[in-house]
N, CA, C and O atoms as a DFTB+ gen file, in Angstrom:
412 C
 N C O
     1  1       0.843      -1.168       0.000
     2  2       0.000       0.000       0.000
     3  2       0.893       1.237       0.000
     4  3       1.848       1.328       0.771
     5  1       0.572       2.175      -0.864
     6  2       1.328       3.422      -0.957
     7  2       0.536       4.524      -0.276
     8  3      -0.652       4.711      -0.536
     9  1       1.214       5.244       0.598
    10  2       0.575       6.354       1.290
    11  2       1.212       7.644       0.794
    12  3       2.433       7.800       0.841
    13  1       0.396       8.551       0.326
    14  2       0.894       9.837      -0.173
    15  2       0.578      10.914       0.854
    16  3      -0.516      10.961       1.416
    17  1       1.540      11.757       1.080
    18  2       1.309      12.884       1.988
    19  2       0.381      13.873       1.297
    20  3       0.558      14.145       0.109
    21  1      -0.593      14.411       1.999
    22  2      -1.493      15.386       1.378
    23  2      -0.744      16.669       1.039
    24  3       0.211      17.049       1.717
    25  1      -1.190      17.314      -0.004
    26  2      -0.601      18.590      -0.398
    27  2      -1.288      19.679       0.417
    28  3      -2.300      20.237      -0.006
    29  1      -0.735      19.974       1.576
    30  2      -1.345      20.934       2.494
    31  2      -1.394      22.320       1.880
    32  3      -2.370      23.047       2.066
    33  1      -0.351      22.694       1.149
    34  2      -0.286      24.031       0.561
    35  2      -1.438      24.252      -0.423
    36  3      -1.980      25.355      -0.491
    37  1      -1.819      23.236      -1.177
    38  2      -2.896      23.382      -2.147
    39  2      -4.236      23.621      -1.455
    40  3      -5.125      24.242      -2.038
    41  1      -4.392      23.141      -0.230
    42  2      -5.650      23.302       0.494
    43  2      -5.702      24.603       1.291
    44  3      -6.775      25.016       1.732
    45  1      -4.578      25.238       1.475
    46  2      -4.522      26.441       2.291
    47  2      -5.273      27.591       1.623
    48  3      -5.154      27.776       0.412
    49  1      -6.047      28.369       2.392
    50  2      -6.737      29.515       1.807
    51  2      -5.784      30.669       1.517
    52  3      -6.158      31.606       0.810
    53  1      -4.565      30.625       2.044
    54  2      -3.590      31.693       1.850
    55  2      -2.622      31.314       0.751
    56  3      -2.175      30.169       0.696
    57  1      -2.284      32.255      -0.132
    58  2      -1.294      31.946      -1.157
    59  2       0.075      31.718      -0.525
    60  3       0.383      32.259       0.537
    61  1       0.889      30.908      -1.196
    62  2       2.239      30.638      -0.699
    63  2       3.040      31.940      -0.652
    64  3       2.805      32.862      -1.433
    65  1       3.983      31.989       0.276
    66  2       4.820      33.174       0.420
    67  2       6.279      32.758       0.386
    68  3       6.644      31.691       0.878
    69  1       7.107      33.610      -0.197
    70  2       8.537      33.362      -0.197
    71  2       9.235      34.584       0.375
    72  3       8.887      35.718       0.047
    73  1      10.215      34.351       1.227
    74  2      10.959      35.452       1.814
    75  2      11.841      36.082       0.746
    76  3      12.453      35.381      -0.060
    77  1      11.902      37.407       0.747
    78  2      12.700      38.152      -0.221
    79  2      13.887      38.780       0.513
    80  3      13.727      39.765       1.233
    81  1      15.058      38.215       0.328
    82  2      16.257      38.738       0.987
    83  2      16.801      39.963       0.250
    84  3      17.258      40.917       0.879
    85  1      16.750      39.933      -1.084
    86  2      17.262      41.028      -1.910
    87  2      16.078      41.828      -2.445
    88  3      15.414      41.406      -3.392
    89  1      15.817      42.985      -1.835
    90  2      14.669      43.803      -2.237
    91  2      14.799      44.316      -3.663
    92  3      13.797      44.724      -4.250
    93  1      15.988      44.312      -4.236
    94  2      16.166      44.757      -5.620
    95  2      15.475      43.812      -6.600
    96  3      15.289      44.166      -7.765
    97  1      15.090      42.618      -6.150
    98  2      14.389      41.670      -7.022
    99  2      12.881      41.911      -7.039
   100  3      12.167      41.292      -7.828
   101  1      12.392      42.802      -6.179
   102  2      10.962      43.118      -6.169
   103  2      10.600      43.963      -7.378
   104  3      11.388      44.791      -7.834
   105  1       9.411      43.745      -7.884
   106  2       8.907      44.499      -9.027
   107  2       7.642      45.235      -8.628
   108  3       6.918      44.788      -7.739
   109  1       7.366      46.364      -9.279
   110  2       6.077      47.021      -9.041
   111  2       4.950      46.023      -9.300
   112  3       5.021      45.226     -10.236
   113  1       3.938      46.069      -8.486
   114  2       2.762      45.198      -8.540
   115  2       2.982      43.872      -7.832
   116  3       2.042      43.082      -7.739
   117  1       4.195      43.586      -7.321
   118  2       4.367      42.392      -6.494
   119  2       3.557      42.579      -5.228
   120  3       3.588      43.644      -4.612
   121  1       2.832      41.541      -4.842
   122  2       2.069      41.548      -3.598
   123  2       2.975      41.022      -2.502
   124  3       3.550      39.941      -2.634
   125  1       3.108      41.781      -1.415
   126  2       4.026      41.407      -0.352
   127  2       3.400      41.591       1.029
   128  3       2.397      42.286       1.196
   129  1       4.020      40.950       2.003
   130  2       3.725      41.177       3.407
   131  2       5.018      41.647       4.055
   132  3       6.096      41.135       3.753
   133  1       4.906      42.616       4.938
   134  2       6.044      43.120       5.688
   135  2       5.879      42.638       7.121
   136  3       4.847      42.876       7.748
   137  1       6.903      41.957       7.639
   138  2       6.827      41.417       8.997
   139  2       7.973      41.949       9.847
   140  3       9.096      42.134       9.377
   141  1       7.658      42.182      11.090
   142  2       8.655      42.579      12.097
   143  2       8.426      41.686      13.313
   144  3       7.312      41.593      13.828
   145  1       9.485      41.036      13.761
   146  2       9.407      40.118      14.912
   147  2       8.317      39.070      14.733
   148  3       7.614      38.728      15.684
   149  1       8.178      38.558      13.503
   150  2       7.223      37.491      13.222
   151  2       5.790      37.924      13.061
   152  3       4.924      37.083      12.819
   153  1       5.502      39.218      13.187
   154  2       4.125      39.722      13.046
   155  2       4.007      40.562      11.793
   156  3       4.903      41.347      11.480
   157  1       2.913      40.405      11.078
   158  2       2.670      41.204       9.885
   159  2       2.316      42.627      10.294
   160  3       1.365      42.853      11.042
   161  1       3.102      43.594       9.788
   162  2       2.852      44.998      10.109
   163  2       2.224      45.740       8.934
   164  3       1.630      46.803       9.113
   165  1       2.356      45.178       7.732
   166  2       1.748      45.785       6.545
   167  2       1.670      44.731       5.452
   168  3       2.445      43.774       5.433
   169  1       0.721      44.923       4.541
   170  2       0.574      44.046       3.390
   171  2       0.005      44.871       2.253
   172  3      -0.792      45.784       2.471
   173  1       0.417      44.545       1.047
   174  2      -0.090      45.269      -0.106
   175  2       0.757      45.062      -1.340
   176  3       1.410      44.032      -1.510
   177  1       0.729      46.067      -2.196
   178  2       1.353      46.010      -3.516
   179  2       2.563      46.945      -3.563
   180  3       2.474      48.108      -3.171
   181  1       3.695      46.423      -4.047
   182  2       4.880      47.271      -4.203
   183  2       4.567      48.342      -5.245
   184  3       4.149      48.032      -6.360
   185  1       4.772      49.590      -4.874
   186  2       4.545      50.703      -5.786
   187  2       5.845      51.090      -6.478
   188  3       5.901      51.203      -7.703
   189  1       6.891      51.292      -5.678
   190  2       8.198      51.663      -6.218
   191  2       9.275      51.066      -5.314
   192  3       9.017      50.691      -4.170
   193  1      10.499      50.990      -5.865
   194  2      11.632      50.584      -5.053
   195  2      12.864      51.316      -5.546
   196  3      12.941      51.714      -6.709
   197  1      13.829      51.490      -4.651
   198  2      15.102      52.085      -5.040
   199  2      15.857      51.076      -5.909
   200  3      15.736      49.870      -5.693
   201  1      16.634      51.550      -6.888
   202  2      17.370      50.624      -7.753
   203  2      18.256      49.640      -6.987
   204  3      18.442      48.503      -7.421
   205  1      18.800      50.072      -5.854
   206  2      19.651      49.175      -5.068
   207  2      18.852      48.313      -4.090
   208  3      19.431      47.487      -3.383
   209  1      17.537      48.493      -4.042
   210  2      16.683      47.691      -3.181
   211  2      16.708      48.104      -1.721
   212  3      16.257      47.344      -0.864
   213  1      17.218      49.275      -1.417
   214  2      17.315      49.700      -0.020
   215  2      16.000      50.262       0.519
   216  3      15.821      50.365       1.732
   217  1      15.080      50.626      -0.376
   218  2      13.825      51.267       0.007
   219  2      12.705      50.734      -0.873
   220  3      12.890      50.552      -2.076
   221  1      11.543      50.482      -0.276
   222  2      10.350      50.177      -1.080
   223  2       9.185      51.020      -0.584
   224  3       9.055      51.306       0.606
   225  1       8.343      51.409      -1.532
   226  2       7.062      52.047      -1.228
   227  2       6.000      50.988      -1.431
   228  3       6.011      50.264      -2.427
   229  1       5.084      50.900      -0.484
   230  2       4.037      49.899      -0.513
   231  2       2.682      50.580      -0.472
   232  3       2.441      51.437       0.378
   233  1       1.791      50.205      -1.389
   234  2       0.391      50.640      -1.328
   235  2      -0.322      49.555      -0.525
   236  3      -0.473      48.426      -0.991
   237  1      -0.754      49.904       0.672
   238  2      -1.295      48.920       1.594
   239  2      -2.692      48.455       1.196
   240  3      -3.478      49.204       0.616
   241  1      -2.972      47.216       1.521
   242  2      -4.300      46.648       1.306
   243  2      -5.332      47.408       2.133
   244  3      -4.996      48.020       3.147
   245  1      -6.564      47.366       1.704
   246  2      -7.662      47.934       2.473
   247  2      -7.701      49.446       2.506
   248  3      -8.322      50.026       3.397
   249  1      -7.045      50.107       1.545
   250  2      -7.089      51.557       1.480
   251  2      -6.357      52.256       2.614
   252  3      -6.700      53.379       2.983
   253  1      -5.352      51.594       3.163
   254  2      -4.627      52.165       4.303
   255  2      -3.519      53.129       3.885
   256  3      -2.762      53.605       4.730
   257  1      -3.421      53.416       2.607
   258  2      -2.451      54.404       2.146
   259  2      -1.117      53.805       1.740
   260  3      -0.938      52.588       1.681
   261  1      -0.199      54.700       1.466
   262  2       1.125      54.345       0.961
   263  2       2.132      54.508       2.098
   264  3       2.055      55.460       2.874
   265  1       3.079      53.566       2.188
   266  2       4.041      53.602       3.283
   267  2       5.431      53.229       2.755
   268  3       5.565      52.443       1.817
   269  1       6.442      53.803       3.369
   270  2       7.837      53.586       2.987
   271  2       8.500      52.654       3.990
   272  3       8.307      52.785       5.199
   273  1       9.288      51.707       3.473
   274  2      10.082      50.827       4.326
   275  2      11.533      50.875       3.876
   276  3      11.832      50.834       2.683
   277  1      12.430      50.963       4.855
   278  2      13.866      50.910       4.605
   279  2      14.347      49.510       4.951
   280  3      13.884      48.912       5.922
   281  1      15.273      48.989       4.159
   282  2      15.754      47.639       4.427
   283  2      16.421      47.561       5.801
   284  3      16.406      46.503       6.430
   285  1      16.993      48.643       6.265
   286  2      17.634      48.675       7.567
   287  2      16.673      48.794       8.739
   288  3      17.118      48.868       9.884
   289  1      15.358      48.814       8.487
   290  2      14.362      48.954       9.555
   291  2      14.161      47.681      10.376
   292  3      13.432      47.687      11.368
   293  1      14.808      46.592       9.963
   294  2      14.630      45.337      10.692
   295  2      13.352      44.613      10.353
   296  3      12.820      43.870      11.178
   297  1      12.843      44.821       9.132
   298  2      11.637      44.127       8.692
   299  2      12.011      43.054       7.681
   300  3      13.078      43.105       7.068
   301  1      11.128      42.089       7.516
   302  2      11.307      41.012       6.553
   303  2      10.172      41.100       5.542
   304  3       9.016      41.308       5.910
   305  1      10.509      40.939       4.265
   306  2       9.515      40.997       3.191
   307  2       9.242      39.589       2.689
   308  3      10.162      38.810       2.439
   309  1       7.956      39.278       2.546
   310  2       7.527      38.010       1.968
   311  2       6.677      38.306       0.744
   312  3       5.698      39.047       0.832
   313  1       7.043      37.734      -0.397
   314  2       6.275      37.904      -1.641
   315  2       5.158      36.877      -1.662
   316  3       5.387      35.692      -1.418
   317  1       3.942      37.338      -1.956
   318  2       2.808      36.423      -2.115
   319  2       2.897      35.806      -3.505
   320  3       3.203      36.491      -4.482
   321  1       2.630      34.527      -3.582
   322  2       2.685      33.827      -4.868
   323  2       1.549      34.285      -5.766
   324  3       0.441      34.564      -5.308
   325  1       1.850      34.354      -7.041
   326  2       0.796      34.648      -8.026
   327  2       0.156      33.341      -8.427
   328  3       0.822      32.311      -8.528
   329  1      -1.132      33.392      -8.653
   330  2      -1.858      32.180      -9.042
   331  2      -2.096      32.200     -10.541
   332  3      -2.483      33.220     -11.111
   333  1      -1.859      31.051     -11.171
   334  2      -2.087      30.924     -12.606
   335  2      -3.559      30.637     -12.856
   336  3      -4.154      29.794     -12.186
   337  1      -4.143      31.336     -13.819
   338  2      -5.537      31.103     -14.199
   339  2      -5.528      30.051     -15.292
   340  3      -5.042      30.303     -16.394
   341  1      -6.058      28.881     -14.996
   342  2      -5.999      27.744     -15.913
   343  2      -6.591      28.081     -17.269
   344  3      -7.697      28.613     -17.370
   345  1      -5.834      27.761     -18.310
   346  2      -6.313      27.892     -19.681
   347  2      -6.244      29.284     -20.273
   348  3      -6.585      29.453     -21.444
   349  1      -5.819      30.290     -19.523
   350  2      -5.812      31.642     -20.072
   351  2      -4.412      32.138     -20.402
   352  3      -4.252      33.112     -21.137
   353  1      -3.395      31.467     -19.858
   354  2      -2.034      31.930     -20.086
   355  2      -1.707      33.184     -19.294
   356  3      -0.717      33.859     -19.575
   357  1      -2.542      33.501     -18.297
   358  2      -2.330      34.708     -17.478
   359  2      -2.181      34.313     -16.019
   360  3      -2.553      33.211     -15.616
   361  1      -1.642      35.214     -15.251
   362  2      -1.590      35.010     -13.813
   363  2      -2.468      36.039     -13.142
   364  3      -2.702      37.126     -13.670
   365  1      -2.950      35.675     -11.965
   366  2      -3.785      36.589     -11.195
   367  2      -3.017      36.940      -9.933
   368  3      -2.458      36.073      -9.262
   369  1      -3.001      38.219      -9.630
   370  2      -2.379      38.674      -8.404
   371  2      -3.475      38.707      -7.355
   372  3      -4.430      39.472      -7.491
   373  1      -3.357      37.881      -6.295
   374  2      -4.408      37.854      -5.286
   375  2      -4.676      39.250      -4.727
   376  3      -3.751      40.013      -4.447
   377  1      -5.961      39.566      -4.572
   378  2      -6.340      40.842      -3.981
   379  2      -6.430      41.984      -4.983
   380  3      -6.757      43.103      -4.588
   381  1      -6.155      41.750      -6.260
   382  2      -6.160      42.818      -7.249
   383  2      -7.247      42.613      -8.314
   384  3      -7.229      43.291      -9.341
   385  1      -8.163      41.716      -8.093
   386  2      -9.196      41.421      -9.074
   387  2     -10.019      42.674      -9.382
   388  3     -10.437      43.391      -8.473
   389  1     -10.242      42.923     -10.643
   390  2     -11.087      44.030     -11.066
   391  2     -10.427      45.379     -11.030
   392  3     -11.060      46.373     -11.388
   393  1      -9.190      45.458     -10.618
   394  2      -8.512      46.740     -10.586
   395  2      -7.672      46.903     -11.840
   396  3      -7.031      45.962     -12.307
   397  1      -7.689      48.100     -12.366
   398  2      -6.924      48.371     -13.580
   399  2      -5.435      48.375     -13.246
   400  3      -5.029      48.849     -12.185
   401  1      -4.642      47.851     -14.144
   402  2      -3.192      47.876     -13.964
   403  2      -2.657      49.216     -14.380
   404  3      -3.096      49.798     -15.372
   405  1      -1.715      49.695     -13.626
   406  2      -1.100      50.984     -13.964
   407  2      -0.023      50.773     -15.003
   408  3       0.642      49.737     -15.009
   409  1       0.156      51.744     -15.886
   410  2       1.191      51.593     -16.926
   411  2       2.583      51.600     -16.345
   412  3       3.561      51.484     -17.083
């Protein structure tokens, strides 16, 4: 008898997250969570970043405005995974449905 481990990540209501050590790899429209001491302090969409990745501007979820984070602030950034829409050849950014993309 073969026993397969369940794919827990596929059942999770939350999209997978990956820690981003080099903020220069972030792109505008990346969905991220900002954590300090293991607690989420902000979440939203990257608006801008410094070319060297030392600073990011985040448009927070829920209309909470725009906020600046410095890499030296002692925060950790986690990128939310994008979900592929089956059969369309497109990806969906969680939390951005129905919103127009900025040029």
